Amino acid sequence: PENPSWLYMILIAVTLAVAAIPEGIPLCVTISLSSGCSTMVSQNVLVRRIAAVETLGSASVICSDKTGTLTEGKMRAVKMWTAGTNYEISGTGFDPMSGSILRTEG
């Protein structure tokens, strides 16, 4: 290209490194996974294993829970989304009769 970007230059450098030294493939993979780890750490994500970054790269949805699981040791749903509809869930504990499920906009 007439005005190559830095990403294009990195792609060419990696291609040449792998073509010249096939043993360089694991090094390139390790460097890219480490880069992903450092990006995630800068966004306050705890990365325990570098291989997890590769697995998360193909994830389209991540479900997480912070509704008392860590502080009280109890899991409780507070929101639900299904078939394009949002629901707010109220109540305490595990008694299904103590709360309600309300449809919300959005």
mmCIF file of C-alpha atoms in Angstrom:
data_model
loop_
_atom_site.group_PDB
_atom_site.id
_atom_site.type_symbol
_atom_site.label_atom_id
_atom_site.label_comp_id
_atom_site.label_asym_id
_atom_site.label_seq_id
_atom_site.Cartn_x
_atom_site.Cartn_y
_atom_site.Cartn_z
ATOM 1 C CA PRO A 1 0.000 0.000 0.000
ATOM 2 C CA GLU A 2 0.964 3.571 -0.568
ATOM 3 C CA ASN A 3 0.442 4.707 3.045
ATOM 4 C CA PRO A 4 0.822 1.594 5.247
ATOM 5 C CA SER A 5 -0.503 1.693 8.783
ATOM 6 C CA TRP A 6 1.362 0.412 11.836
ATOM 7 C CA LEU A 7 -0.982 -2.583 11.996
ATOM 8 C CA TYR A 8 -0.100 -3.547 8.433
ATOM 9 C CA MET A 9 3.602 -3.236 9.232
ATOM 10 C CA ILE A 10 3.230 -5.491 12.294
ATOM 11 C CA LEU A 11 1.350 -8.042 10.188
ATOM 12 C CA ILE A 12 4.168 -8.095 7.615
ATOM 13 C CA ALA A 13 6.824 -8.379 10.363
ATOM 14 C CA VAL A 14 5.050 -11.325 12.010
ATOM 15 C CA THR A 15 4.545 -13.023 8.637
ATOM 16 C CA LEU A 16 8.231 -12.693 7.795
ATOM 17 C CA ALA A 17 9.304 -13.882 11.266
ATOM 18 C CA VAL A 18 7.126 -16.992 11.066
ATOM 19 C CA ALA A 19 8.198 -17.739 7.489
ATOM 20 C CA ALA A 20 11.888 -17.372 8.319
ATOM 21 C CA ILE A 21 11.788 -19.152 11.678
ATOM 22 C CA PRO A 22 8.812 -21.517 12.177
ATOM 23 C CA GLU A 23 9.767 -21.809 15.836
ATOM 24 C CA GLY A 24 8.719 -18.161 16.139
ATOM 25 C CA ILE A 25 5.012 -19.059 16.070
ATOM 26 C CA PRO A 26 4.782 -19.851 19.812
ATOM 27 C CA LEU A 27 6.645 -16.633 20.562
ATOM 28 C CA CYS A 28 4.205 -14.584 18.464
ATOM 29 C CA VAL A 29 1.211 -16.267 20.124
ATOM 30 C CA THR A 30 2.645 -15.673 23.596
ATOM 31 C CA ILE A 31 3.326 -12.015 22.835
ATOM 32 C CA SER A 32 -0.191 -11.458 21.492
ATOM 33 C CA LEU A 33 -1.792 -13.196 24.495
ATOM 34 C CA SER A 34 0.381 -11.179 26.885
ATOM 35 C CA SER A 35 -0.713 -8.021 25.111
ATOM 36 C CA GLY A 36 -4.340 -9.057 25.581
ATOM 37 C CA CYS A 37 -3.681 -9.722 29.269
ATOM 38 C CA SER A 38 -2.141 -6.305 29.813
ATOM 39 C CA THR A 39 -5.089 -4.648 28.063
ATOM 40 C CA MET A 40 -7.527 -6.537 30.280
ATOM 41 C CA VAL A 41 -5.556 -5.730 33.451
ATOM 42 C CA SER A 42 -5.654 -2.026 32.568
ATOM 43 C CA GLN A 43 -9.473 -2.356 32.593
ATOM 44 C CA ASN A 44 -9.442 -3.952 36.086
ATOM 45 C CA VAL A 45 -9.926 -7.539 34.898
ATOM 46 C CA LEU A 46 -8.213 -10.278 36.884
ATOM 47 C CA VAL A 47 -6.399 -12.655 34.513
ATOM 48 C CA ARG A 48 -5.239 -15.852 36.193
ATOM 49 C CA ARG A 49 -4.192 -17.774 33.082
ATOM 50 C CA ILE A 50 -2.958 -16.336 29.796
ATOM 51 C CA ALA A 51 -4.757 -19.102 27.869
ATOM 52 C CA ALA A 52 -8.064 -17.720 29.186
ATOM 53 C CA VAL A 53 -7.542 -14.603 27.059
ATOM 54 C CA GLU A 54 -7.657 -16.738 23.911
ATOM 55 C CA THR A 55 -10.879 -18.401 25.077
ATOM 56 C CA LEU A 56 -12.503 -15.071 25.940
ATOM 57 C CA GLY A 57 -11.600 -13.736 22.510
ATOM 58 C CA SER A 58 -14.362 -15.852 20.978
ATOM 59 C CA ALA A 59 -16.989 -15.037 23.630
ATOM 60 C CA SER A 60 -19.928 -12.905 22.555
ATOM 61 C CA VAL A 61 -21.734 -12.801 25.934
ATOM 62 C CA ILE A 62 -20.262 -12.807 29.432
ATOM 63 C CA CYS A 63 -22.646 -13.308 32.360
ATOM 64 C CA SER A 64 -21.457 -12.147 35.747
ATOM 65 C CA ASP A 65 -23.008 -11.889 39.179
ATOM 66 C CA LYS A 66 -22.427 -9.414 41.996
ATOM 67 C CA THR A 67 -25.748 -9.506 43.857
ATOM 68 C CA GLY A 68 -24.640 -10.768 47.253
ATOM 69 C CA THR A 69 -22.705 -13.818 46.116
ATOM 70 C CA LEU A 70 -19.441 -12.337 47.350
ATOM 71 C CA THR A 71 -20.757 -10.413 50.360
ATOM 72 C CA GLU A 72 -23.539 -12.687 51.629
ATOM 73 C CA GLY A 73 -22.772 -16.022 49.991
ATOM 74 C CA LYS A 74 -26.218 -16.040 48.348
ATOM 75 C CA MET A 75 -27.037 -15.719 44.675
ATOM 76 C CA ARG A 76 -30.083 -13.676 43.705
ATOM 77 C CA ALA A 77 -31.289 -12.541 40.287
ATOM 78 C CA VAL A 78 -32.154 -8.843 39.985
ATOM 79 C CA LYS A 79 -32.571 -8.491 36.211
ATOM 80 C CA MET A 80 -33.537 -10.826 33.409
ATOM 81 C CA TRP A 81 -33.493 -10.444 29.636
ATOM 82 C CA THR A 82 -35.204 -12.880 27.313
ATOM 83 C CA ALA A 83 -36.547 -12.641 23.772
ATOM 84 C CA GLY A 84 -35.680 -8.946 23.577
ATOM 85 C CA THR A 85 -37.614 -8.030 26.743
ATOM 86 C CA ASN A 86 -36.111 -6.747 29.996
ATOM 87 C CA TYR A 87 -37.482 -7.702 33.420
ATOM 88 C CA GLU A 88 -36.700 -6.354 36.902
ATOM 89 C CA ILE A 89 -36.821 -8.945 39.692
ATOM 90 C CA SER A 90 -37.485 -7.944 43.301
ATOM 91 C CA GLY A 91 -37.612 -9.936 46.516
ATOM 92 C CA THR A 92 -35.300 -11.286 49.160
ATOM 93 C CA GLY A 93 -33.869 -14.717 49.767
ATOM 94 C CA PHE A 94 -34.991 -17.775 47.881
ATOM 95 C CA ASP A 95 -38.752 -17.541 48.474
ATOM 96 C CA PRO A 96 -40.447 -17.173 45.045
ATOM 97 C CA MET A 97 -43.556 -15.676 46.683
ATOM 98 C CA SER A 98 -41.716 -12.802 48.393
ATOM 99 C CA GLY A 99 -41.062 -10.692 45.290
ATOM 100 C CA SER A 100 -42.211 -9.855 41.791
ATOM 101 C CA ILE A 101 -41.039 -9.815 38.184
ATOM 102 C CA LEU A 102 -41.842 -6.586 36.349
ATOM 103 C CA ARG A 103 -41.447 -5.964 32.613
ATOM 104 C CA THR A 104 -39.359 -2.860 31.851
ATOM 105 C CA GLU A 105 -38.693 -0.850 28.698
ATOM 106 C CA GLY A 106 -35.428 -1.241 26.830
#
